[in-house]
Amino acid sequence: MKKFRILAINPGSTSTKVAVVEDEKPMFEEVVRHPHETLDRFVPNQIGMRRQVVMDILDRHGVEIKTLDAVVGRGGLIRPIESGTYAVCDRMLKDLSESTAVCHASSLGALIAHQLVEGMDIPCYIVDPIVVDEAEPYAKLTGLPGLERQSIFHALNQKAVARRCAADMGQVYENCRFVVAHMGGGISVGAHRYGRVIDVNDALAGEGPFSPERTGGLPASELIKLCFSGDYTESELIEIVSGRGGMLAYLGTNDLKACDRMIMEGDEYADLVLKSMAYQVSKEIGAMVAALEGRVDAIILTGGLAWSNRFTGNIKQHVSLIAPVKTYPGEEEMRSMVEGVLRVLRGQERAKDYLA
């Protein structure tokens, strides 16, 4: 059986992850960290730098692009689509290049992937982008006509760990009902019903719990007052909500390990902030339990924050009586991207057409 060599590219807000995999066996995986002060605040201007990072890593490992069977990039802020593996096309590239899309680093994944193989006979894909939309229509109304809730969340990792948890339970994902909480720089909590995420908070736009660097939901009237106070510009407030709020605003750090150290040194305020963040995650989990009519096979905690026993312990105190709590620390985004492409290359499923 032919072995497929796949390059996976996953740009994050302050990192670029690169891996080359032959079938399920990694040849290598590297993460390059980008300090905030070294990054151009206008995300599209980062594409050249990040593309060079990828090329340097490939060169260092002696991997030539022409030896690849496929390239997969992290999916970004394109139009809402169903879960799956999609071939990168001109329409997708155009949508990813729009200013509203490229405000998020994930949108650079497919753009870089396409640039690397342009003119070559090497297919390029995305898998389960952050705009996967499987939400029920009744989950989208907000109370203000014309302003609907959006499905923007950590679809790639949520789907991956849900499949893994189902397998660990001797089940298949499509037969299970899960609440999955991805907890990283942003926090999204999804209700997974038989293979579809029927409701989830829009972690990018400010819904749900506050996180290490996002405010989460805010009192609407007080936020409106801030908007008209004259103290902030529109872009400044958006940056606060999506990148300078939450634990960072309270404690001056978005590092949960630093917060843990503060608590161990007797900082009662740090302890309050951590407990409050865990409490808000727990409430969001409860909301998704309601979305699943109270029938839940497991509650899954994942993402970087799930490494903290203190943080996950606080959440378990609130939700462990609802359903078994399974913890999968970190994220499986790179693996999930590669597995999605392998299913296509092996003929197990067809690549979907964007906006077909």
mmCIF file of C-alpha atoms in Angstrom:
data_model
loop_
_atom_site.group_PDB
_atom_site.id
_atom_site.type_symbol
_atom_site.label_atom_id
_atom_site.label_comp_id
_atom_site.label_asym_id
_atom_site.label_seq_id
_atom_site.Cartn_x
_atom_site.Cartn_y
_atom_site.Cartn_z
ATOM 1 C CA MET A 1 0.000 0.000 0.000
ATOM 2 C CA LYS A 2 1.322 3.432 -0.962
ATOM 3 C CA LYS A 3 2.559 5.628 1.848
ATOM 4 C CA PHE A 4 1.316 9.192 1.688
ATOM 5 C CA ARG A 5 3.578 12.051 2.779
ATOM 6 C CA ILE A 6 1.591 15.039 4.062
ATOM 7 C CA LEU A 7 2.708 18.489 5.208
ATOM 8 C CA ALA A 8 0.494 20.072 7.868
ATOM 9 C CA ILE A 9 0.620 23.804 8.684
ATOM 10 C CA ASN A 10 -1.175 25.278 11.692
ATOM 11 C CA PRO A 11 -0.683 29.012 12.350
ATOM 12 C CA GLY A 12 -1.779 30.194 15.781
ATOM 13 C CA SER A 13 -1.921 33.699 17.190
ATOM 14 C CA THR A 14 1.673 33.464 18.500
ATOM 15 C CA SER A 15 2.983 30.218 16.991
ATOM 16 C CA THR A 16 3.375 28.257 13.774
ATOM 17 C CA LYS A 17 3.167 24.468 13.983
ATOM 18 C CA VAL A 18 4.622 22.412 11.145
ATOM 19 C CA ALA A 19 4.625 18.634 10.708
ATOM 20 C CA VAL A 20 5.388 16.134 7.976
ATOM 21 C CA VAL A 21 3.692 12.757 8.337
ATOM 22 C CA GLU A 22 3.969 9.541 6.323
ATOM 23 C CA ASP A 23 0.588 7.883 6.788
ATOM 24 C CA GLU A 24 0.069 8.039 10.584
ATOM 25 C CA LYS A 25 3.808 8.110 11.380
ATOM 26 C CA PRO A 26 5.261 11.586 12.032
ATOM 27 C CA MET A 27 8.600 12.303 10.363
ATOM 28 C CA PHE A 28 8.830 15.414 12.546
ATOM 29 C CA GLU A 29 6.741 18.115 14.207
ATOM 30 C CA GLU A 30 8.001 21.541 15.224
ATOM 31 C CA VAL A 31 6.458 24.563 16.898
ATOM 32 C CA VAL A 32 7.988 27.988 16.318
ATOM 33 C CA ARG A 33 6.932 30.608 18.885
ATOM 34 C CA HIS A 34 6.478 34.222 17.798
ATOM 35 C CA PRO A 35 6.719 36.805 20.612
ATOM 36 C CA HIS A 36 3.917 39.371 20.409
ATOM 37 C CA GLU A 37 6.384 42.207 19.871
ATOM 38 C CA THR A 38 7.854 40.529 16.761
ATOM 39 C CA LEU A 39 4.523 40.061 14.998
ATOM 40 C CA ASP A 40 2.986 42.612 12.659
ATOM 41 C CA ARG A 41 -0.387 43.501 14.182
ATOM 42 C CA PHE A 42 -1.869 43.424 10.662
ATOM 43 C CA VAL A 43 -2.124 39.641 10.282
ATOM 44 C CA PRO A 44 -1.887 39.554 6.438
ATOM 45 C CA ASN A 45 1.596 41.052 6.706
ATOM 46 C CA GLN A 46 2.699 37.942 8.624
ATOM 47 C CA ILE A 47 2.238 35.551 5.716
ATOM 48 C CA GLY A 48 5.722 36.013 4.217
ATOM 49 C CA MET A 49 7.439 35.512 7.563
ATOM 50 C CA ARG A 50 5.407 32.424 8.441
ATOM 51 C CA ARG A 51 5.852 30.914 4.967
ATOM 52 C CA GLN A 52 9.611 31.299 5.371
ATOM 53 C CA VAL A 53 9.388 29.577 8.769
ATOM 54 C CA VAL A 54 7.746 26.584 7.093
ATOM 55 C CA MET A 55 10.319 26.512 4.284
ATOM 56 C CA ASP A 56 13.218 26.737 6.745
ATOM 57 C CA ILE A 57 11.845 23.814 8.764
ATOM 58 C CA LEU A 58 11.414 21.683 5.643
ATOM 59 C CA ASP A 59 14.953 22.540 4.533
ATOM 60 C CA ARG A 60 16.369 21.697 7.948
ATOM 61 C CA HIS A 61 14.762 18.252 7.802
ATOM 62 C CA GLY A 62 15.720 17.660 4.188
ATOM 63 C CA VAL A 63 12.129 17.463 2.916
ATOM 64 C CA GLU A 64 11.563 18.778 -0.608
ATOM 65 C CA ILE A 65 8.091 20.071 -1.428
ATOM 66 C CA LYS A 66 7.977 18.019 -4.640
ATOM 67 C CA THR A 67 8.111 14.813 -2.526
ATOM 68 C CA LEU A 68 4.803 15.637 -0.818
ATOM 69 C CA ASP A 69 1.528 13.923 -1.715
ATOM 70 C CA ALA A 70 -0.612 16.650 -0.162
ATOM 71 C CA VAL A 71 -0.504 19.773 1.989
ATOM 72 C CA VAL A 72 -3.101 20.663 4.605
ATOM 73 C CA GLY A 73 -3.494 24.060 6.256
ATOM 74 C CA ARG A 74 -5.552 25.123 9.245
ATOM 75 C CA GLY A 75 -8.949 26.372 8.096
ATOM 76 C CA GLY A 76 -9.797 29.967 8.901
ATOM 77 C CA LEU A 77 -12.667 32.442 8.788
ATOM 78 C CA ILE A 78 -14.334 31.408 5.565
ATOM 79 C CA ARG A 79 -18.085 31.054 5.070
ATOM 80 C CA PRO A 80 -20.013 28.628 7.298
ATOM 81 C CA ILE A 81 -19.653 25.013 6.112
ATOM 82 C CA GLU A 82 -20.286 21.502 7.385
ATOM 83 C CA SER A 83 -17.589 19.400 8.987
ATOM 84 C CA GLY A 84 -15.211 17.605 6.633
ATOM 85 C CA THR A 85 -12.126 17.809 4.402
ATOM 86 C CA TYR A 86 -12.240 20.482 1.699
ATOM 87 C CA ALA A 87 -10.078 21.052 -1.362
ATOM 88 C CA VAL A 88 -8.610 24.569 -1.394
ATOM 89 C CA CYS A 89 -10.005 26.484 -4.364
ATOM 90 C CA ASP A 90 -9.881 30.020 -5.774
ATOM 91 C CA ARG A 91 -13.141 31.007 -4.072
ATOM 92 C CA MET A 92 -11.838 29.835 -0.703
ATOM 93 C CA LEU A 93 -8.541 31.689 -1.200
ATOM 94 C CA LYS A 94 -10.445 34.865 -2.044
ATOM 95 C CA ASP A 95 -12.592 34.554 1.069
ATOM 96 C CA LEU A 96 -9.531 33.842 3.228
ATOM 97 C CA SER A 97 -7.869 36.986 1.869
ATOM 98 C CA GLU A 98 -10.710 39.300 2.899
ATOM 99 C CA SER A 99 -9.786 41.632 5.751
ATOM 100 C CA THR A 100 -12.469 40.223 8.055
ATOM 101 C CA ALA A 101 -11.089 36.704 7.564
ATOM 102 C CA VAL A 102 -7.396 37.433 7.903
ATOM 103 C CA CYS A 103 -7.871 39.093 11.293
ATOM 104 C CA HIS A 104 -7.373 35.565 12.679
ATOM 105 C CA ALA A 105 -4.056 33.766 12.167
ATOM 106 C CA SER A 106 -5.768 30.465 11.327
ATOM 107 C CA SER A 107 -6.726 31.940 7.955
ATOM 108 C CA LEU A 108 -3.051 31.956 6.975
ATOM 109 C CA GLY A 109 -2.869 28.138 6.995
ATOM 110 C CA ALA A 110 -4.505 27.467 3.638
ATOM 111 C CA LEU A 111 -2.971 30.593 2.103
ATOM 112 C CA ILE A 112 0.563 29.457 2.979
ATOM 113 C CA ALA A 113 -0.172 25.875 1.917
ATOM 114 C CA HIS A 114 -1.438 27.048 -1.471
ATOM 115 C CA GLN A 115 1.567 29.316 -2.041
ATOM 116 C CA LEU A 116 3.996 26.478 -1.294
ATOM 117 C CA VAL A 117 2.536 24.121 -3.933
ATOM 118 C CA GLU A 118 1.243 26.637 -6.479
ATOM 119 C CA GLY A 119 2.013 25.384 -9.981
ATOM 120 C CA MET A 120 2.701 21.839 -8.747
ATOM 121 C CA ASP A 121 0.456 18.813 -9.047
ATOM 122 C CA ILE A 122 0.098 18.549 -5.272
ATOM 123 C CA PRO A 123 -3.404 18.836 -3.739
ATOM 124 C CA CYS A 124 -4.089 21.279 -0.940
ATOM 125 C CA TYR A 125 -6.775 20.881 1.730
ATOM 126 C CA ILE A 126 -8.312 22.197 4.930
ATOM 127 C CA VAL A 127 -10.088 20.074 7.555
ATOM 128 C CA ASP A 128 -12.852 21.128 9.976
ATOM 129 C CA PRO A 129 -12.193 24.894 9.934
ATOM 130 C CA ILE A 130 -13.237 27.124 12.826
ATOM 131 C CA VAL A 131 -16.443 28.065 10.967
ATOM 132 C CA VAL A 132 -17.938 24.553 10.946
ATOM 133 C CA ASP A 133 -21.666 25.217 11.304
ATOM 134 C CA GLU A 134 -23.974 22.348 12.261
ATOM 135 C CA ALA A 135 -26.048 24.332 14.744
ATOM 136 C CA GLU A 136 -29.791 23.936 14.930
ATOM 137 C CA PRO A 137 -31.722 26.956 13.566
ATOM 138 C CA TYR A 138 -33.309 27.645 16.961
ATOM 139 C CA ALA A 139 -29.824 27.954 18.498
ATOM 140 C CA LYS A 140 -28.992 30.970 16.322
ATOM 141 C CA LEU A 141 -31.625 33.540 17.326
ATOM 142 C CA THR A 142 -30.392 36.198 19.720
ATOM 143 C CA GLY A 143 -33.469 38.263 20.474
ATOM 144 C CA LEU A 144 -32.522 40.958 17.950
ATOM 145 C CA PRO A 145 -33.604 40.274 14.346
ATOM 146 C CA GLY A 146 -30.703 40.577 11.924
ATOM 147 C CA LEU A 147 -28.139 39.708 14.584
ATOM 148 C CA GLU A 148 -27.674 35.937 14.662
ATOM 149 C CA ARG A 149 -25.346 33.779 16.744
ATOM 150 C CA GLN A 150 -22.433 32.419 14.723
ATOM 151 C CA SER A 151 -20.792 29.006 14.962
ATOM 152 C CA ILE A 152 -17.079 29.835 15.324
ATOM 153 C CA PHE A 153 -15.165 27.463 17.577
ATOM 154 C CA HIS A 154 -12.294 25.001 17.921
ATOM 155 C CA ALA A 155 -13.985 22.524 15.581
ATOM 156 C CA LEU A 156 -10.808 20.679 14.587
ATOM 157 C CA ASN A 157 -9.798 19.681 18.111
ATOM 158 C CA GLN A 158 -13.329 19.273 19.456
ATOM 159 C CA LYS A 159 -14.156 16.785 16.706
ATOM 160 C CA ALA A 160 -10.821 14.975 17.115
ATOM 161 C CA VAL A 161 -11.077 14.426 20.866
ATOM 162 C CA ALA A 162 -14.764 13.515 20.602
ATOM 163 C CA ARG A 163 -13.856 10.743 18.138
ATOM 164 C CA ARG A 164 -11.007 9.623 20.395
ATOM 165 C CA CYS A 165 -13.218 9.577 23.480
ATOM 166 C CA ALA A 166 -15.894 7.606 21.661
ATOM 167 C CA ALA A 167 -13.286 5.026 20.590
ATOM 168 C CA ASP A 168 -11.962 4.796 24.150
ATOM 169 C CA MET A 169 -15.528 4.048 25.263
ATOM 170 C CA GLY A 170 -15.904 1.360 22.595
ATOM 171 C CA GLN A 171 -18.331 3.531 20.638
ATOM 172 C CA VAL A 172 -18.347 5.542 17.428
ATOM 173 C CA TYR A 173 -18.630 9.316 17.501
ATOM 174 C CA GLU A 174 -21.799 9.331 15.401
ATOM 175 C CA ASN A 175 -23.624 7.315 18.091
ATOM 176 C CA CYS A 176 -22.637 9.508 21.060
ATOM 177 C CA ARG A 177 -23.810 12.624 22.875
ATOM 178 C CA PHE A 178 -20.940 14.676 24.303
ATOM 179 C CA VAL A 179 -20.281 18.103 25.770
ATOM 180 C CA VAL A 180 -16.763 19.114 24.708
ATOM 181 C CA ALA A 181 -14.945 22.057 26.315
ATOM 182 C CA HIS A 182 -11.847 23.214 24.430
ATOM 183 C CA MET A 183 -9.950 25.412 26.872
ATOM 184 C CA GLY A 184 -6.983 27.391 25.574
ATOM 185 C CA GLY A 185 -6.373 31.070 24.843
ATOM 186 C CA GLY A 186 -10.048 31.014 23.885
ATOM 187 C CA ILE A 187 -12.673 28.682 25.333
ATOM 188 C CA SER A 188 -15.454 27.039 23.330
ATOM 189 C CA VAL A 189 -17.982 24.546 24.685
ATOM 190 C CA GLY A 190 -19.960 22.489 22.186
ATOM 191 C CA ALA A 191 -22.960 20.153 22.330
ATOM 192 C CA HIS A 192 -22.140 17.135 20.132
ATOM 193 C CA ARG A 193 -25.167 15.054 19.178
ATOM 194 C CA TYR A 194 -24.593 12.020 16.985
ATOM 195 C CA GLY A 195 -21.687 13.501 15.041
ATOM 196 C CA ARG A 196 -22.946 17.079 14.761
ATOM 197 C CA VAL A 197 -22.259 20.120 16.944
ATOM 198 C CA ILE A 198 -25.778 21.416 17.397
ATOM 199 C CA ASP A 199 -24.825 24.396 19.594
ATOM 200 C CA VAL A 200 -21.610 26.100 20.714
ATOM 201 C CA ASN A 201 -20.565 29.483 22.061
ATOM 202 C CA ASP A 202 -18.840 31.815 19.595
ATOM 203 C CA ALA A 203 -15.527 32.066 21.422
ATOM 204 C CA LEU A 204 -14.072 34.597 18.979
ATOM 205 C CA ALA A 205 -16.930 37.103 19.142
ATOM 206 C CA GLY A 206 -17.107 37.205 22.929
ATOM 207 C CA GLU A 207 -19.686 34.593 23.926
ATOM 208 C CA GLY A 208 -19.320 32.170 26.781
ATOM 209 C CA PRO A 209 -16.736 32.022 29.597
ATOM 210 C CA PHE A 210 -13.852 34.429 29.945
ATOM 211 C CA SER A 211 -10.542 32.802 29.080
ATOM 212 C CA PRO A 212 -6.834 33.514 29.571
ATOM 213 C CA GLU A 213 -7.062 36.370 27.029
ATOM 214 C CA ARG A 214 -10.737 36.889 26.044
ATOM 215 C CA THR A 215 -13.494 38.587 27.973
ATOM 216 C CA GLY A 216 -16.272 36.150 27.165
ATOM 217 C CA GLY A 217 -19.829 37.447 27.484
ATOM 218 C CA LEU A 218 -20.160 40.974 28.881
ATOM 219 C CA PRO A 219 -23.181 42.921 30.227
ATOM 220 C CA ALA A 220 -24.579 44.469 27.038
ATOM 221 C CA SER A 221 -25.599 47.845 28.444
ATOM 222 C CA GLU A 222 -22.257 48.397 30.163
ATOM 223 C CA LEU A 223 -20.381 47.425 27.003
ATOM 224 C CA ILE A 224 -22.484 49.902 25.012
ATOM 225 C CA LYS A 225 -21.493 52.631 27.480
ATOM 226 C CA LEU A 226 -17.812 51.778 26.925
ATOM 227 C CA CYS A 227 -18.332 52.000 23.162
ATOM 228 C CA PHE A 228 -19.645 55.556 23.471
ATOM 229 C CA SER A 229 -17.356 56.685 26.290
ATOM 230 C CA GLY A 230 -14.778 58.130 23.917
ATOM 231 C CA ASP A 231 -12.042 56.272 25.783
ATOM 232 C CA TYR A 232 -11.618 53.547 23.162
ATOM 233 C CA THR A 233 -11.640 53.180 19.399
ATOM 234 C CA GLU A 234 -13.604 50.371 17.771
ATOM 235 C CA SER A 235 -10.433 48.389 17.029
ATOM 236 C CA GLU A 236 -9.163 48.850 20.594
ATOM 237 C CA LEU A 237 -12.363 47.427 22.081
ATOM 238 C CA ILE A 238 -12.342 44.486 19.671
ATOM 239 C CA GLU A 239 -8.731 43.781 20.646
ATOM 240 C CA ILE A 240 -9.629 43.915 24.344
ATOM 241 C CA VAL A 241 -12.576 41.541 23.915
ATOM 242 C CA SER A 242 -10.704 39.036 21.753
ATOM 243 C CA GLY A 243 -7.103 39.315 22.938
ATOM 244 C CA ARG A 244 -6.529 41.457 26.036
ATOM 245 C CA GLY A 245 -9.372 40.485 28.329
ATOM 246 C CA GLY A 246 -9.991 37.651 30.757
ATOM 247 C CA MET A 247 -7.186 36.405 32.974
ATOM 248 C CA LEU A 248 -4.691 38.654 31.182
ATOM 249 C CA ALA A 249 -6.698 41.744 32.121
ATOM 250 C CA TYR A 250 -7.115 40.616 35.731
ATOM 251 C CA LEU A 251 -3.642 39.263 36.472
ATOM 252 C CA GLY A 252 -1.362 40.641 33.758
ATOM 253 C CA THR A 253 -0.630 37.162 32.385
ATOM 254 C CA ASN A 254 -2.340 34.687 30.068
ATOM 255 C CA ASP A 255 -0.173 31.833 31.376
ATOM 256 C CA LEU A 256 -2.103 29.435 33.610
ATOM 257 C CA LYS A 257 1.168 28.123 35.064
ATOM 258 C CA ALA A 258 1.988 31.644 36.214
ATOM 259 C CA CYS A 259 -1.481 31.911 37.745
ATOM 260 C CA ASP A 260 -0.933 28.591 39.551
ATOM 261 C CA ARG A 261 2.360 29.898 40.950
ATOM 262 C CA MET A 262 0.616 33.032 42.218
ATOM 263 C CA ILE A 263 -1.961 30.877 43.994
ATOM 264 C CA MET A 264 0.705 28.641 45.539
ATOM 265 C CA GLU A 265 2.428 31.787 46.835
ATOM 266 C CA GLY A 266 -0.791 32.817 48.582
ATOM 267 C CA ASP A 267 -2.308 35.240 46.028
ATOM 268 C CA GLU A 268 -6.012 35.108 46.919
ATOM 269 C CA TYR A 269 -7.036 37.297 43.978
ATOM 270 C CA ALA A 270 -5.381 34.923 41.501
ATOM 271 C CA ASP A 271 -7.254 32.073 43.173
ATOM 272 C CA LEU A 272 -10.528 33.988 42.760
ATOM 273 C CA VAL A 273 -9.862 34.617 39.049
ATOM 274 C CA LEU A 274 -9.048 30.958 38.378
ATOM 275 C CA LYS A 275 -12.107 29.726 40.261
ATOM 276 C CA SER A 276 -14.301 32.233 38.436
ATOM 277 C CA MET A 277 -13.008 31.121 35.022
ATOM 278 C CA ALA A 278 -13.626 27.471 35.936
ATOM 279 C CA TYR A 279 -17.087 28.393 37.265
ATOM 280 C CA GLN A 280 -18.003 30.088 33.993
ATOM 281 C CA VAL A 281 -16.807 27.068 31.986
ATOM 282 C CA SER A 282 -18.949 24.866 34.227
ATOM 283 C CA LYS A 283 -22.023 27.029 33.609
ATOM 284 C CA GLU A 284 -21.450 26.835 29.842
ATOM 285 C CA ILE A 285 -21.168 23.055 30.109
ATOM 286 C CA GLY A 286 -24.505 23.067 31.941
ATOM 287 C CA ALA A 287 -26.077 25.079 29.132
ATOM 288 C CA MET A 288 -24.886 22.521 26.561
ATOM 289 C CA VAL A 289 -26.230 19.692 28.712
ATOM 290 C CA ALA A 290 -29.621 21.387 28.374
ATOM 291 C CA ALA A 291 -29.092 21.580 24.594
ATOM 292 C CA LEU A 292 -28.680 17.782 24.669
ATOM 293 C CA GLU A 293 -31.920 17.323 26.649
ATOM 294 C CA GLY A 294 -29.889 16.237 29.673
ATOM 295 C CA ARG A 295 -28.712 13.011 28.014
ATOM 296 C CA VAL A 296 -24.907 13.080 27.911
ATOM 297 C CA ASP A 297 -22.513 10.150 27.505
ATOM 298 C CA ALA A 298 -19.488 12.149 28.675
ATOM 299 C CA ILE A 299 -18.178 15.631 29.356
ATOM 300 C CA ILE A 300 -14.802 16.113 27.669
ATOM 301 C CA LEU A 301 -12.187 18.644 28.832
ATOM 302 C CA THR A 302 -9.413 19.416 26.348
ATOM 303 C CA GLY A 303 -6.984 22.148 25.287
ATOM 304 C CA GLY A 304 -3.936 23.567 27.024
ATOM 305 C CA LEU A 305 -5.776 24.489 30.231
ATOM 306 C CA ALA A 306 -6.752 20.852 30.708
ATOM 307 C CA TRP A 307 -3.159 20.148 31.830
ATOM 308 C CA SER A 308 -3.949 21.992 35.075
ATOM 309 C CA ASN A 309 -5.331 19.658 37.737
ATOM 310 C CA ARG A 310 -6.330 22.687 39.791
ATOM 311 C CA PHE A 311 -8.415 24.144 36.945
ATOM 312 C CA THR A 312 -10.026 20.896 35.799
ATOM 313 C CA GLY A 313 -10.629 19.917 39.425
ATOM 314 C CA ASN A 314 -12.654 23.089 39.942
ATOM 315 C CA ILE A 315 -14.776 22.258 36.892
ATOM 316 C CA LYS A 316 -15.309 18.645 37.963
ATOM 317 C CA GLN A 317 -16.662 19.825 41.321
ATOM 318 C CA HIS A 318 -19.528 21.483 39.441
ATOM 319 C CA VAL A 319 -20.307 18.980 36.659
ATOM 320 C CA SER A 320 -19.133 15.480 37.648
ATOM 321 C CA LEU A 321 -22.604 14.464 38.854
ATOM 322 C CA ILE A 322 -24.032 15.133 35.371
ATOM 323 C CA ALA A 323 -21.935 12.629 33.413
ATOM 324 C CA PRO A 324 -18.458 11.030 33.432
ATOM 325 C CA VAL A 325 -15.760 13.665 32.909
ATOM 326 C CA LYS A 326 -12.968 12.677 30.481
ATOM 327 C CA THR A 327 -9.804 14.764 30.245
ATOM 328 C CA TYR A 328 -7.679 14.957 27.078
ATOM 329 C CA PRO A 329 -5.056 17.657 27.734
ATOM 330 C CA GLY A 330 -3.527 19.576 24.845
ATOM 331 C CA GLU A 331 -4.891 19.424 21.343
ATOM 332 C CA GLU A 332 -4.903 16.984 18.432
ATOM 333 C CA GLU A 333 -5.274 19.489 15.623
ATOM 334 C CA MET A 334 -2.247 18.380 13.583
ATOM 335 C CA ARG A 335 -3.221 14.724 13.840
ATOM 336 C CA SER A 336 -6.829 15.502 12.953
ATOM 337 C CA MET A 337 -5.796 17.526 9.884
ATOM 338 C CA VAL A 338 -3.608 14.691 8.609
ATOM 339 C CA GLU A 339 -6.239 12.023 9.290
ATOM 340 C CA GLY A 340 -8.829 14.033 7.350
ATOM 341 C CA VAL A 341 -6.521 14.214 4.328
ATOM 342 C CA LEU A 342 -5.574 10.522 4.598
ATOM 343 C CA ARG A 343 -9.239 9.531 4.437
ATOM 344 C CA VAL A 344 -9.455 11.376 1.116
ATOM 345 C CA LEU A 345 -6.163 10.084 -0.325
ATOM 346 C CA ARG A 346 -7.095 6.502 0.585
ATOM 347 C CA GLY A 347 -10.500 6.836 -1.057
ATOM 348 C CA GLN A 348 -12.415 6.423 2.201
ATOM 349 C CA GLU A 349 -14.252 9.677 1.588
ATOM 350 C CA ARG A 350 -14.361 12.397 -1.051
ATOM 351 C CA ALA A 351 -13.031 15.894 -0.528
ATOM 352 C CA LYS A 352 -15.906 18.330 -0.262
ATOM 353 C CA ASP A 353 -16.339 21.287 -2.582
ATOM 354 C CA TYR A 354 -16.347 24.683 -0.884
ATOM 355 C CA LEU A 355 -19.767 26.313 -1.300
ATOM 356 C CA ALA A 356 -20.787 23.689 -3.861
#
